[in-house]
mmCIF file of C-alpha atoms in Angstrom:
data_model
loop_
_atom_site.group_PDB
_atom_site.id
_atom_site.type_symbol
_atom_site.label_atom_id
_atom_site.label_comp_id
_atom_site.label_asym_id
_atom_site.label_seq_id
_atom_site.Cartn_x
_atom_site.Cartn_y
_atom_site.Cartn_z
ATOM 1 C CA MET A 280 -27.306 -72.463 40.395
ATOM 2 C CA LYS A 281 -26.009 -70.564 37.389
ATOM 3 C CA PHE A 282 -24.117 -67.343 37.975
ATOM 4 C CA SER A 283 -26.658 -65.443 35.862
ATOM 5 C CA ASP A 284 -29.459 -66.686 38.144
ATOM 6 C CA ILE A 285 -27.511 -65.667 41.257
ATOM 7 C CA PHE A 286 -26.892 -62.210 39.768
ATOM 8 C CA LYS A 287 -30.600 -61.739 38.932
ATOM 9 C CA LEU A 288 -31.635 -62.771 42.430
ATOM 10 C CA SER A 289 -28.987 -60.437 43.917
ATOM 11 C CA THR A 290 -30.188 -57.403 41.962
ATOM 12 C CA ARG A 291 -33.863 -58.104 42.520
ATOM 13 C CA MET A 292 -33.835 -55.826 45.579
ATOM 14 C CA PHE A 293 -33.855 -52.783 43.272
ATOM 15 C CA LYS A 294 -37.368 -53.750 42.157
ATOM 16 C CA ALA A 295 -38.690 -55.428 45.284
ATOM 17 C CA ARG A 296 -37.353 -52.957 47.895
ATOM 18 C CA THR A 297 -36.405 -49.936 45.821
ATOM 19 C CA SER A 298 -36.644 -47.210 48.489
ATOM 20 C CA ARG A 299 -34.834 -49.168 51.186
ATOM 21 C CA THR A 300 -32.070 -50.228 48.804
ATOM 22 C CA LEU A 301 -31.511 -46.712 47.483
ATOM 23 C CA LEU A 302 -31.425 -45.269 51.006
ATOM 24 C CA THR A 303 -28.861 -47.895 52.025
ATOM 25 C CA ILE A 304 -26.693 -47.007 49.021
ATOM 26 C CA LEU A 305 -27.117 -43.311 49.837
ATOM 27 C CA GLY A 306 -25.905 -43.931 53.396
ATOM 28 C CA MET A 307 -22.825 -45.677 52.056
ATOM 29 C CA SER A 308 -22.330 -42.861 49.514
ATOM 30 C CA ILE A 309 -22.337 -40.212 52.239
ATOM 31 C CA GLY A 310 -19.691 -42.107 54.193
ATOM 32 C CA ILE A 311 -17.473 -42.579 51.125
ATOM 33 C CA GLY A 312 -18.106 -38.982 50.042
ATOM 34 C CA ALA A 313 -17.037 -37.704 53.470
ATOM 35 C CA ILE A 314 -13.772 -39.647 53.277
ATOM 36 C CA LEU A 315 -13.064 -38.433 49.733
ATOM 37 C CA PHE A 316 -13.909 -34.817 50.597
ATOM 38 C CA LEU A 317 -11.703 -34.693 53.688
ATOM 39 C CA VAL A 318 -8.745 -36.625 52.270
ATOM 40 C CA SER A 319 -8.769 -34.684 48.978
ATOM 41 C CA LEU A 320 -8.762 -31.493 51.067
ATOM 42 C CA GLY A 321 -5.608 -32.732 52.797
ATOM 43 C CA TYR A 322 -3.967 -33.615 49.464
ATOM 44 C CA GLY A 323 -5.052 -30.276 47.981
ATOM 45 C CA LEU A 324 -3.603 -28.234 50.844
ATOM 46 C CA GLN A 325 -0.361 -30.192 50.608
ATOM 47 C CA LYS A 326 -0.060 -29.720 46.845
ATOM 48 C CA THR A 327 -0.950 -26.016 47.001
ATOM 49 C CA LEU A 328 1.592 -25.293 49.734
ATOM 50 C CA LEU A 329 4.416 -27.251 48.128
ATOM 51 C CA ASN A 330 3.768 -25.653 44.737
ATOM 52 C CA LYS A 331 4.070 -22.263 46.412
ATOM 53 C CA ILE A 332 7.377 -22.949 48.148
ATOM 54 C CA THR A 333 9.281 -25.167 45.744
ATOM 55 C CA THR A 334 9.978 -26.376 42.222
ATOM 56 C CA SER A 335 11.400 -29.626 40.866
ATOM 57 C CA ASP A 336 14.849 -28.009 40.472
ATOM 58 C CA ALA A 337 14.787 -26.704 44.049
ATOM 59 C CA LEU A 338 14.195 -30.214 45.400
ATOM 60 C CA LEU A 339 17.505 -31.322 43.873
ATOM 61 C CA THR A 340 19.431 -28.293 45.144
ATOM 62 C CA LEU A 341 21.700 -27.890 48.165
ATOM 63 C CA ASP A 342 22.292 -24.517 49.857
ATOM 64 C CA VAL A 343 25.963 -24.213 50.797
ATOM 65 C CA THR A 344 27.360 -21.538 53.149
ATOM 66 C CA GLU A 345 30.532 -21.079 55.171
ATOM 67 C CA ALA A 346 30.776 -22.085 58.807
ATOM 68 C CA LYS A 347 31.360 -19.269 61.313
ATOM 69 C CA SER A 348 34.818 -20.587 62.078
ATOM 70 C CA ALA A 349 35.493 -21.347 58.434
ATOM 71 C CA THR A 350 38.745 -22.897 57.342
ATOM 72 C CA VAL A 351 37.533 -23.174 53.746
ATOM 73 C CA PHE A 352 35.944 -20.341 51.826
ATOM 74 C CA LEU A 353 33.431 -20.003 49.025
ATOM 75 C CA ASN A 354 35.568 -18.646 46.188
ATOM 76 C CA ARG A 355 35.998 -19.411 42.507
ATOM 77 C CA GLU A 356 38.483 -22.188 43.188
ATOM 78 C CA THR A 357 36.046 -23.867 45.584
ATOM 79 C CA LEU A 358 33.225 -23.528 43.046
ATOM 80 C CA LYS A 359 35.351 -25.301 40.465
ATOM 81 C CA VAL A 360 35.922 -28.196 42.884
ATOM 82 C CA MET A 361 32.178 -28.409 43.588
ATOM 83 C CA ALA A 362 31.317 -28.418 39.893
ATOM 84 C CA GLU A 363 33.664 -31.384 39.330
ATOM 85 C CA MET A 364 32.051 -33.515 42.058
ATOM 86 C CA GLU A 365 30.311 -36.640 40.849
ATOM 87 C CA GLY A 366 26.555 -36.123 40.642
ATOM 88 C CA VAL A 367 26.695 -32.303 40.535
ATOM 89 C CA GLY A 368 24.821 -30.769 37.611
ATOM 90 C CA GLU A 369 25.183 -27.043 38.252
ATOM 91 C CA VAL A 370 26.772 -24.592 40.682
ATOM 92 C CA SER A 371 25.298 -21.112 41.118
ATOM 93 C CA PRO A 372 26.952 -18.617 43.540
ATOM 94 C CA ALA A 373 25.696 -15.367 45.083
ATOM 95 C CA TYR A 374 27.193 -12.511 47.054
ATOM 96 C CA GLN A 375 25.658 -9.520 48.805
ATOM 97 C CA LEU A 376 26.381 -5.807 48.560
ATOM 98 C CA ASN A 377 24.909 -2.815 50.302
ATOM 99 C CA ALA A 378 23.345 -0.509 47.726
ATOM 100 C CA GLN A 379 21.442 2.722 47.421
ATOM 101 C CA GLY A 380 18.764 2.871 44.739
ATOM 102 C CA ARG A 381 17.212 5.906 43.133
ATOM 103 C CA LEU A 382 13.880 5.934 41.336
ATOM 104 C CA GLY A 383 12.888 9.428 40.260
ATOM 105 C CA ASP A 384 13.174 11.724 43.269
ATOM 106 C CA LEU A 385 13.158 8.854 45.779
ATOM 107 C CA SER A 386 16.189 6.993 47.073
ATOM 108 C CA ALA A 387 16.559 4.208 49.639
ATOM 109 C CA ASP A 388 19.100 1.710 50.947
ATOM 110 C CA PHE A 389 18.773 -1.912 49.947
ATOM 111 C CA SER A 390 20.553 -5.231 50.126
ATOM 112 C CA ALA A 391 21.688 -6.213 46.629
ATOM 113 C CA VAL A 392 22.062 -9.956 46.044
ATOM 114 C CA VAL A 393 24.255 -10.483 42.988
ATOM 115 C CA VAL A 394 23.424 -13.820 41.372
ATOM 116 C CA LYS A 395 23.437 -15.857 38.222
ATOM 117 C CA PRO A 396 19.906 -16.174 36.733
ATOM 118 C CA SER A 397 19.975 -19.888 37.588
ATOM 119 C CA PHE A 398 20.270 -19.032 41.317
ATOM 120 C CA LEU A 399 16.659 -17.879 41.517
ATOM 121 C CA LYS A 400 15.437 -20.891 39.555
ATOM 122 C CA LEU A 401 17.330 -23.342 41.761
ATOM 123 C CA GLY A 402 16.034 -21.564 44.863
ATOM 124 C CA GLY A 403 12.430 -22.104 43.796
ATOM 125 C CA TYR A 404 11.722 -18.363 43.584
ATOM 126 C CA ARG A 405 8.473 -17.375 41.882
ATOM 127 C CA VAL A 406 7.493 -13.919 40.688
ATOM 128 C CA SER A 407 4.120 -12.429 41.513
ATOM 129 C CA GLN A 408 4.527 -10.017 38.601
ATOM 130 C CA GLY A 409 6.850 -9.999 35.583
ATOM 131 C CA ARG A 410 9.624 -12.548 35.071
ATOM 132 C CA LEU A 411 12.861 -13.792 36.624
ATOM 133 C CA LEU A 412 16.392 -12.868 35.519
ATOM 134 C CA ASN A 413 17.856 -14.185 32.276
ATOM 135 C CA ASP A 414 21.252 -14.114 30.571
ATOM 136 C CA GLU A 415 19.984 -12.172 27.551
ATOM 137 C CA SER A 416 19.135 -9.056 29.598
ATOM 138 C CA PRO A 417 21.873 -8.496 32.222
ATOM 139 C CA GLN A 418 20.575 -5.004 33.112
ATOM 140 C CA GLU A 419 17.268 -6.383 34.367
ATOM 141 C CA ILE A 420 16.643 -6.856 38.083
ATOM 142 C CA VAL A 421 14.105 -8.592 40.297
ATOM 143 C CA VAL A 422 12.901 -6.853 43.461
ATOM 144 C CA THR A 423 10.841 -7.904 46.461
ATOM 145 C CA SER A 424 7.358 -6.503 47.030
ATOM 146 C CA THR A 425 8.785 -4.494 49.954
ATOM 147 C CA VAL A 426 11.072 -2.595 47.560
ATOM 148 C CA SER A 427 8.102 -1.614 45.393
ATOM 149 C CA ARG A 428 6.274 -0.324 48.473
ATOM 150 C CA VAL A 429 9.343 1.684 49.522
ATOM 151 C CA PHE A 430 9.080 3.541 46.227
ATOM 152 C CA GLY A 431 5.336 3.974 46.703
ATOM 153 C CA LYS A 432 4.265 1.638 43.900
ATOM 154 C CA ASN A 433 2.320 -1.574 43.504
ATOM 155 C CA ALA A 434 4.011 -4.677 42.127
ATOM 156 C CA ASP A 435 2.557 -4.184 38.637
ATOM 157 C CA GLU A 436 3.404 -0.453 38.625
ATOM 158 C CA ILE A 437 7.121 -0.894 39.286
ATOM 159 C CA ILE A 438 7.610 -3.356 36.400
ATOM 160 C CA GLY A 439 9.621 -1.649 33.647
ATOM 161 C CA LYS A 440 10.810 1.219 35.867
ATOM 162 C CA GLU A 441 14.484 2.211 35.751
ATOM 163 C CA ILE A 442 16.512 2.349 38.977
ATOM 164 C CA LYS A 443 20.068 3.636 39.321
ATOM 165 C CA PHE A 444 22.339 2.258 42.040
ATOM 166 C CA SER A 445 25.480 3.080 43.922
ATOM 167 C CA PHE A 446 27.161 0.047 45.483
ATOM 168 C CA LEU A 447 29.403 -0.276 48.520
ATOM 169 C CA VAL A 448 31.999 -2.752 47.222
ATOM 170 C CA PRO A 449 34.369 -4.428 49.720
ATOM 171 C CA GLU A 450 38.013 -3.890 48.901
ATOM 172 C CA GLN A 451 40.121 -6.971 48.218
ATOM 173 C CA ASP A 452 43.444 -7.791 49.779
ATOM 174 C CA LYS A 453 46.617 -8.516 47.840
ATOM 175 C CA THR A 454 45.565 -12.112 47.208
ATOM 176 C CA GLY A 455 42.376 -10.923 45.522
ATOM 177 C CA GLU A 456 40.083 -12.124 48.341
ATOM 178 C CA VAL A 457 37.776 -9.998 50.440
ATOM 179 C CA SER A 458 38.883 -9.620 54.051
ATOM 180 C CA LYS A 459 36.634 -11.459 56.512
ATOM 181 C CA ASN A 460 37.144 -9.179 59.507
ATOM 182 C CA SER A 461 34.431 -6.810 60.652
ATOM 183 C CA GLN A 462 36.474 -3.715 59.741
ATOM 184 C CA VAL A 463 36.585 -4.469 56.012
ATOM 185 C CA LYS A 464 36.965 -1.351 53.891
ATOM 186 C CA THR A 465 34.452 -0.524 51.179
ATOM 187 C CA LYS A 466 34.365 1.851 48.275
ATOM 188 C CA ARG A 467 31.322 3.443 46.674
ATOM 189 C CA VAL A 468 30.799 2.589 43.011
ATOM 190 C CA GLU A 469 28.157 4.343 40.928
ATOM 191 C CA SER A 470 26.365 2.281 38.284
ATOM 192 C CA ASP A 471 26.882 3.829 34.873
ATOM 193 C CA LYS A 472 23.612 2.364 33.553
ATOM 194 C CA ALA A 473 20.098 2.180 34.933
ATOM 195 C CA TYR A 474 18.613 -1.194 35.831
ATOM 196 C CA VAL A 475 15.129 -2.145 34.629
ATOM 197 C CA VAL A 476 12.741 -3.940 36.993
ATOM 198 C CA ALA A 477 11.726 -7.199 35.301
ATOM 199 C CA GLY A 478 9.903 -8.982 38.105
ATOM 200 C CA VAL A 479 8.618 -8.790 41.666
ATOM 201 C CA ILE A 480 8.952 -11.507 44.316
ATOM 202 C CA GLU A 481 6.843 -11.536 47.468
ATOM 203 C CA GLY A 482 9.058 -10.784 50.459
ATOM 204 C CA GLU A 483 9.293 -8.755 53.660
ATOM 205 C CA ASP A 484 12.956 -7.740 53.202
ATOM 206 C CA SER A 485 14.232 -4.922 50.970
ATOM 207 C CA ILE A 486 16.236 -7.092 48.586
ATOM 208 C CA ILE A 487 17.170 -6.541 44.951
ATOM 209 C CA TYR A 488 18.442 -9.433 42.815
ATOM 210 C CA ILE A 489 20.968 -8.320 40.214
ATOM 211 C CA ASN A 490 22.453 -10.332 37.352
ATOM 212 C CA SER A 491 26.144 -10.950 38.160
ATOM 213 C CA LYS A 492 26.995 -10.488 34.475
ATOM 214 C CA SER A 493 26.287 -6.753 34.811
ATOM 215 C CA LEU A 494 28.836 -6.461 37.644
ATOM 216 C CA ASP A 495 31.672 -8.567 36.246
ATOM 217 C CA ASN A 496 34.010 -5.586 36.602
ATOM 218 C CA PHE A 497 33.812 -5.896 40.418
ATOM 219 C CA SER A 498 35.787 -9.188 40.261
ATOM 220 C CA ILE A 499 34.446 -10.394 43.609
ATOM 221 C CA ASP A 500 36.013 -13.713 44.608
ATOM 222 C CA HIS A 501 34.176 -14.378 47.839
ATOM 223 C CA PHE A 502 30.577 -15.594 47.873
ATOM 224 C CA SER A 503 28.050 -15.641 50.695
ATOM 225 C CA GLN A 504 26.060 -18.600 49.398
ATOM 226 C CA VAL A 505 26.185 -21.242 46.668
ATOM 227 C CA LYS A 506 23.380 -23.377 45.291
ATOM 228 C CA VAL A 507 24.526 -26.802 44.122
ATOM 229 C CA LYS A 508 22.081 -28.695 41.919
ATOM 230 C CA CYS A 509 22.451 -32.475 41.871
ATOM 231 C CA ARG A 510 21.524 -34.630 38.910
ATOM 232 C CA THR A 511 19.470 -37.173 40.870
ATOM 233 C CA ASN A 512 17.941 -37.688 44.306
ATOM 234 C CA GLN A 513 20.475 -40.452 44.940
ATOM 235 C CA ALA A 514 23.356 -38.044 44.279
ATOM 236 C CA LEU A 515 21.876 -35.473 46.685
ATOM 237 C CA GLY A 516 22.965 -37.324 49.819
ATOM 238 C CA LEU A 517 26.413 -38.195 48.464
ATOM 239 C CA VAL A 518 27.179 -34.611 47.432
ATOM 240 C CA ARG A 519 25.902 -33.299 50.770
ATOM 241 C CA ASP A 520 28.224 -35.651 52.694
ATOM 242 C CA GLN A 521 31.216 -34.529 50.623
ATOM 243 C CA LEU A 522 30.473 -30.840 51.207
ATOM 244 C CA ILE A 523 29.946 -31.326 54.944
ATOM 245 C CA SER A 524 33.233 -33.251 55.195
ATOM 246 C CA GLN A 525 34.976 -30.252 53.636
ATOM 247 C CA GLY A 526 33.681 -27.976 56.407
ATOM 248 C CA PHE A 527 30.716 -26.258 54.753
ATOM 249 C CA LEU A 528 27.233 -25.784 56.169
ATOM 250 C CA VAL A 529 24.717 -27.546 53.937
ATOM 251 C CA SER A 530 20.917 -27.455 53.940
ATOM 252 C CA ALA A 531 18.320 -28.622 51.459
ATOM 253 C CA LEU A 532 14.763 -27.552 50.733
ATOM 254 C CA SER A 533 13.947 -31.239 50.250
ATOM 255 C CA ASP A 534 14.397 -31.689 54.032
ATOM 256 C CA THR A 535 11.766 -29.030 54.696
ATOM 257 C CA VAL A 536 9.459 -30.588 52.113
ATOM 258 C CA GLU A 537 9.883 -34.021 53.679
ATOM 259 C CA GLU A 538 8.989 -32.657 57.104
ATOM 260 C CA ALA A 539 5.963 -30.893 55.590
ATOM 261 C CA ASN A 540 4.895 -34.148 53.927
ATOM 262 C CA LYS A 541 5.068 -35.947 57.286
ATOM 263 C CA VAL A 542 2.810 -33.316 58.833
ATOM 264 C CA PHE A 543 0.354 -33.527 55.955
ATOM 265 C CA ARG A 544 0.295 -37.320 56.107
ATOM 266 C CA ALA A 545 -0.730 -37.052 59.755
ATOM 267 C CA ILE A 546 -3.400 -34.484 58.818
ATOM 268 C CA GLN A 547 -4.719 -36.763 56.057
ATOM 269 C CA ILE A 548 -4.972 -39.687 58.490
ATOM 270 C CA VAL A 549 -6.885 -37.554 61.011
ATOM 271 C CA LEU A 550 -9.250 -36.288 58.300
ATOM 272 C CA MET A 551 -9.743 -39.838 57.043
ATOM 273 C CA LEU A 552 -10.688 -40.997 60.544
ATOM 274 C CA PHE A 553 -13.503 -38.426 60.619
ATOM 275 C CA GLY A 554 -14.756 -39.828 57.320
ATOM 276 C CA VAL A 555 -14.431 -43.404 58.565
ATOM 277 C CA VAL A 556 -16.856 -42.574 61.397
ATOM 278 C CA ALA A 557 -19.509 -41.725 58.794
ATOM 279 C CA LEU A 558 -18.616 -44.884 56.859
ATOM 280 C CA VAL A 559 -18.989 -47.084 59.963
ATOM 281 C CA VAL A 560 -22.463 -45.646 60.572
ATOM 282 C CA SER A 561 -23.467 -46.382 56.982
ATOM 283 C CA ALA A 562 -21.961 -49.890 57.196
ATOM 284 C CA ILE A 563 -24.115 -50.582 60.268
ATOM 285 C CA GLY A 564 -27.133 -49.421 58.270
ATOM 286 C CA MET A 565 -26.209 -51.794 55.438
ATOM 287 C CA PHE A 566 -25.777 -54.677 57.891
ATOM 288 C CA ASN A 567 -29.219 -53.905 59.271
ATOM 289 C CA THR A 568 -30.671 -53.890 55.744
ATOM 290 C CA MET A 569 -29.134 -57.285 54.929
ATOM 291 C CA THR A 570 -30.384 -58.752 58.243
ATOM 292 C CA ILE A 571 -33.924 -57.576 57.535
ATOM 293 C CA ALA A 572 -33.649 -58.956 53.990
ATOM 294 C CA LEU A 573 -32.650 -62.323 55.469
ATOM 295 C CA LEU A 574 -35.697 -62.379 57.747
ATOM 296 C CA GLU A 575 -38.032 -61.366 54.913
ATOM 297 C CA ARG A 576 -36.689 -64.042 52.571
ATOM 298 C CA THR A 577 -36.431 -66.949 54.990
ATOM 299 C CA GLU A 578 -39.352 -68.794 53.409
ATOM 300 C CA GLU A 579 -37.938 -68.082 49.941
ATOM 301 C CA ILE A 580 -34.598 -69.569 51.032
ATOM 302 C CA GLY A 581 -36.401 -72.703 52.235
ATOM 303 C CA ILE A 582 -38.076 -73.092 48.831
ATOM 304 C CA MET A 583 -34.765 -72.654 46.950
ATOM 305 C CA LYS A 584 -33.061 -75.218 49.179
ATOM 306 C CA SER A 585 -35.903 -77.704 48.810
ATOM 307 C CA ILE A 586 -35.550 -77.635 45.007
ATOM 308 C CA GLY A 587 -31.794 -78.154 45.133
ATOM 309 C CA ALA A 588 -30.079 -74.817 45.777
ATOM 310 C CA SER A 589 -26.735 -75.297 47.523
ATOM 311 C CA ASN A 590 -25.569 -73.537 50.673
ATOM 312 C CA ALA A 591 -22.808 -71.843 48.660
ATOM 313 C CA GLY A 592 -25.330 -70.539 46.126
ATOM 314 C CA ILE A 593 -27.597 -69.130 48.843
ATOM 315 C CA SER A 594 -24.612 -67.520 50.568
ATOM 316 C CA LEU A 595 -23.373 -66.031 47.295
ATOM 317 C CA ILE A 596 -26.721 -64.342 46.651
ATOM 318 C CA PHE A 597 -26.491 -62.332 49.865
ATOM 319 C CA VAL A 598 -22.770 -61.588 49.554
ATOM 320 C CA MET A 599 -23.197 -60.386 45.968
ATOM 321 C CA GLU A 600 -26.201 -58.272 46.918
ATOM 322 C CA SER A 601 -24.289 -56.454 49.669
ATOM 323 C CA ALA A 602 -21.152 -56.110 47.516
ATOM 324 C CA ILE A 603 -23.168 -54.528 44.682
ATOM 325 C CA MET A 604 -24.715 -52.044 47.093
ATOM 326 C CA GLY A 605 -21.274 -51.258 48.519
ATOM 327 C CA PHE A 606 -19.772 -50.779 45.050
ATOM 328 C CA LEU A 607 -22.610 -48.506 43.917
ATOM 329 C CA GLY A 608 -22.292 -46.605 47.196
ATOM 330 C CA GLY A 609 -18.579 -46.123 46.436
ATOM 331 C CA VAL A 610 -19.230 -44.816 42.929
ATOM 332 C CA CYS A 611 -21.951 -42.447 44.114
ATOM 333 C CA GLY A 612 -19.764 -41.422 47.068
ATOM 334 C CA VAL A 613 -16.941 -40.433 44.719
ATOM 335 C CA PHE A 614 -19.394 -38.279 42.786
ATOM 336 C CA ILE A 615 -20.748 -36.691 45.975
ATOM 337 C CA GLY A 616 -17.244 -36.044 47.332
ATOM 338 C CA PHE A 617 -16.063 -34.517 44.047
ATOM 339 C CA VAL A 618 -19.092 -32.244 43.649
ATOM 340 C CA SER A 619 -18.932 -31.172 47.309
ATOM 341 C CA GLY A 620 -15.246 -30.322 46.922
ATOM 342 C CA GLU A 621 -15.860 -28.274 43.774
ATOM 343 C CA VAL A 622 -18.705 -26.344 45.396
ATOM 344 C CA PHE A 623 -16.711 -25.664 48.564
ATOM 345 C CA ASN A 624 -13.623 -24.674 46.570
ATOM 346 C CA GLY A 625 -15.674 -22.322 44.391
ATOM 347 C CA LEU A 626 -17.201 -20.688 47.457
ATOM 348 C CA ILE A 627 -13.778 -20.161 49.087
ATOM 349 C CA ASN A 628 -12.324 -18.713 45.875
ATOM 350 C CA PHE A 629 -15.321 -16.400 45.482
ATOM 351 C CA ILE A 630 -14.752 -15.032 48.990
ATOM 352 C CA ALA A 631 -10.988 -14.755 48.355
ATOM 353 C CA ARG A 632 -11.501 -12.769 45.141
ATOM 354 C CA ARG A 633 -13.978 -10.468 46.860
ATOM 355 C CA PHE A 634 -11.279 -9.548 49.393
ATOM 356 C CA GLY A 635 -8.527 -9.159 46.799
ATOM 357 C CA GLY A 636 -6.912 -12.591 47.179
ATOM 358 C CA GLU A 637 -5.993 -15.072 44.479
ATOM 359 C CA SER A 638 -7.776 -18.278 43.565
ATOM 360 C CA VAL A 639 -6.355 -21.577 44.779
ATOM 361 C CA ASP A 640 -7.316 -25.195 44.261
ATOM 362 C CA LEU A 641 -7.868 -26.598 47.747
ATOM 363 C CA PHE A 642 -8.826 -30.098 46.580
ATOM 364 C CA TYR A 643 -6.762 -32.709 44.784
ATOM 365 C CA ILE A 644 -7.920 -36.291 44.210
ATOM 366 C CA PRO A 645 -5.266 -38.799 43.048
ATOM 367 C CA LEU A 646 -6.686 -41.368 40.612
ATOM 368 C CA TRP A 647 -5.252 -44.244 42.643
ATOM 369 C CA PHE A 648 -7.173 -43.028 45.698
ATOM 370 C CA VAL A 649 -10.455 -42.924 43.741
ATOM 371 C CA LEU A 650 -9.968 -46.523 42.590
ATOM 372 C CA LEU A 651 -8.911 -47.594 46.078
ATOM 373 C CA ILE A 652 -11.920 -46.031 47.771
ATOM 374 C CA ILE A 653 -14.368 -47.653 45.302
ATOM 375 C CA LEU A 654 -12.774 -51.060 45.920
ATOM 376 C CA PHE A 655 -12.836 -50.364 49.658
ATOM 377 C CA ALA A 656 -16.559 -49.574 49.479
ATOM 378 C CA GLY A 657 -17.153 -52.872 47.697
ATOM 379 C CA PHE A 658 -15.155 -54.668 50.382
ATOM 380 C CA VAL A 659 -17.186 -52.988 53.160
ATOM 381 C CA GLY A 660 -20.367 -54.094 51.418
ATOM 382 C CA PHE A 661 -19.018 -57.636 51.095
ATOM 383 C CA SER A 662 -18.066 -57.661 54.798
ATOM 384 C CA THR A 663 -21.466 -56.455 56.001
ATOM 385 C CA GLY A 664 -23.203 -59.156 53.947
ATOM 386 C CA PHE A 665 -20.937 -61.978 55.056
ATOM 387 C CA ILE A 666 -22.665 -62.771 58.385
ATOM 388 C CA PRO A 667 -26.247 -62.632 56.972
ATOM 389 C CA ALA A 668 -25.050 -64.785 54.042
ATOM 390 C CA ARG A 669 -23.566 -67.339 56.431
ATOM 391 C CA ARG A 670 -26.769 -67.433 58.467
ATOM 392 C CA ALA A 671 -28.843 -67.817 55.282
ATOM 393 C CA SER A 672 -26.773 -70.779 54.091
ATOM 394 C CA HIS A 673 -27.278 -72.601 57.406
ATOM 395 C CA ILE A 674 -31.053 -72.217 57.535
ATOM 396 C CA ASP A 675 -32.899 -75.541 57.783
ATOM 397 C CA PRO A 676 -35.303 -75.873 54.776
ATOM 398 C CA LEU A 677 -38.150 -77.313 56.864
ATOM 399 C CA GLU A 678 -37.879 -74.576 59.487
ATOM 400 C CA ALA A 679 -37.676 -71.987 56.727
ATOM 401 C CA LEU A 680 -40.862 -73.220 55.028
ATOM 402 C CA ARG A 681 -42.748 -72.979 58.339
ATOM 403 C CA TYR A 682 -41.378 -69.481 59.019
ATOM 404 C CA LYS A 683 -43.951 -66.675 59.044
#
């Protein structure tokens, strides 16, 4: 038999048994759609969460702090050594000061984190309003949402406001380093210029981020934390080992992200299993359809065999018929899953906006997964048609012609 003849006989069910064929494809579509909906929800939640907590720069960054019983300290000399390590692209230090801020008639105590602008970028910080620090405007600051509430303002209202500070600066010893004992002396230093709020970061602590360039006159040579950006993922582990061997405490956001990815992979597998249940039910329905088709066409099979049709040709007709239904079920299932996700996502965002929240995209469908699930649907169709096809190829022509 020619392939064109086999294909025509395989697709004849759309005309001969239209309703039953379409319902079988619909059953397969619902199963595939359920898998796509649930798995894309898992991918969407993972992508949304990771986009909220990290950036590409943050994934290549190590957070370095001193050990409690430190024998090495984070000072300018140490920073120079870190910057010269192989694989290190950038080193960004930070130190903390107690500060009192005044906005109009209100004043409050805050923790001032003095940083380079790159520190916030490497830490994956994102502003809810305004912008982050930059080198061109050293008198700009970034505050947490708690600071704006302390001054009785919303995040958008505090942007552009001027705040004056007085800082409690630790006194340095004769070597130029800050004493590490608990009785360190401090001196109060009034800022001669007002700082302008450039951005707001969501946070529960009263923290103000100040550009270190505006406080160069303090000449602090002891840092509480350093962010070390590596050039590649491969260099990340090597640099970490070197820093740990020197006695520093090292952590990386990439570790947290990796743990989160493991959790989400488990969630995606669980969600997929729920979808597979629906797919198994639809596969049973397709197997039932192909079995009924075999019984209905037994006499037809006997006629084809009596005029020379081979067992392989007969078998191929049934396998191709089930594979086509599976493939079409996969394509329609992708459409159903995508539309269902968009509708559900729109409904959630509508509710979120009504209650003052922000819109999020809860669904994400990787292209490779779409192609994989369509091929998988075709394979399921092929598998459900294999046994009926095998039975059809072994039918005796004489018995088939007498079959009623």
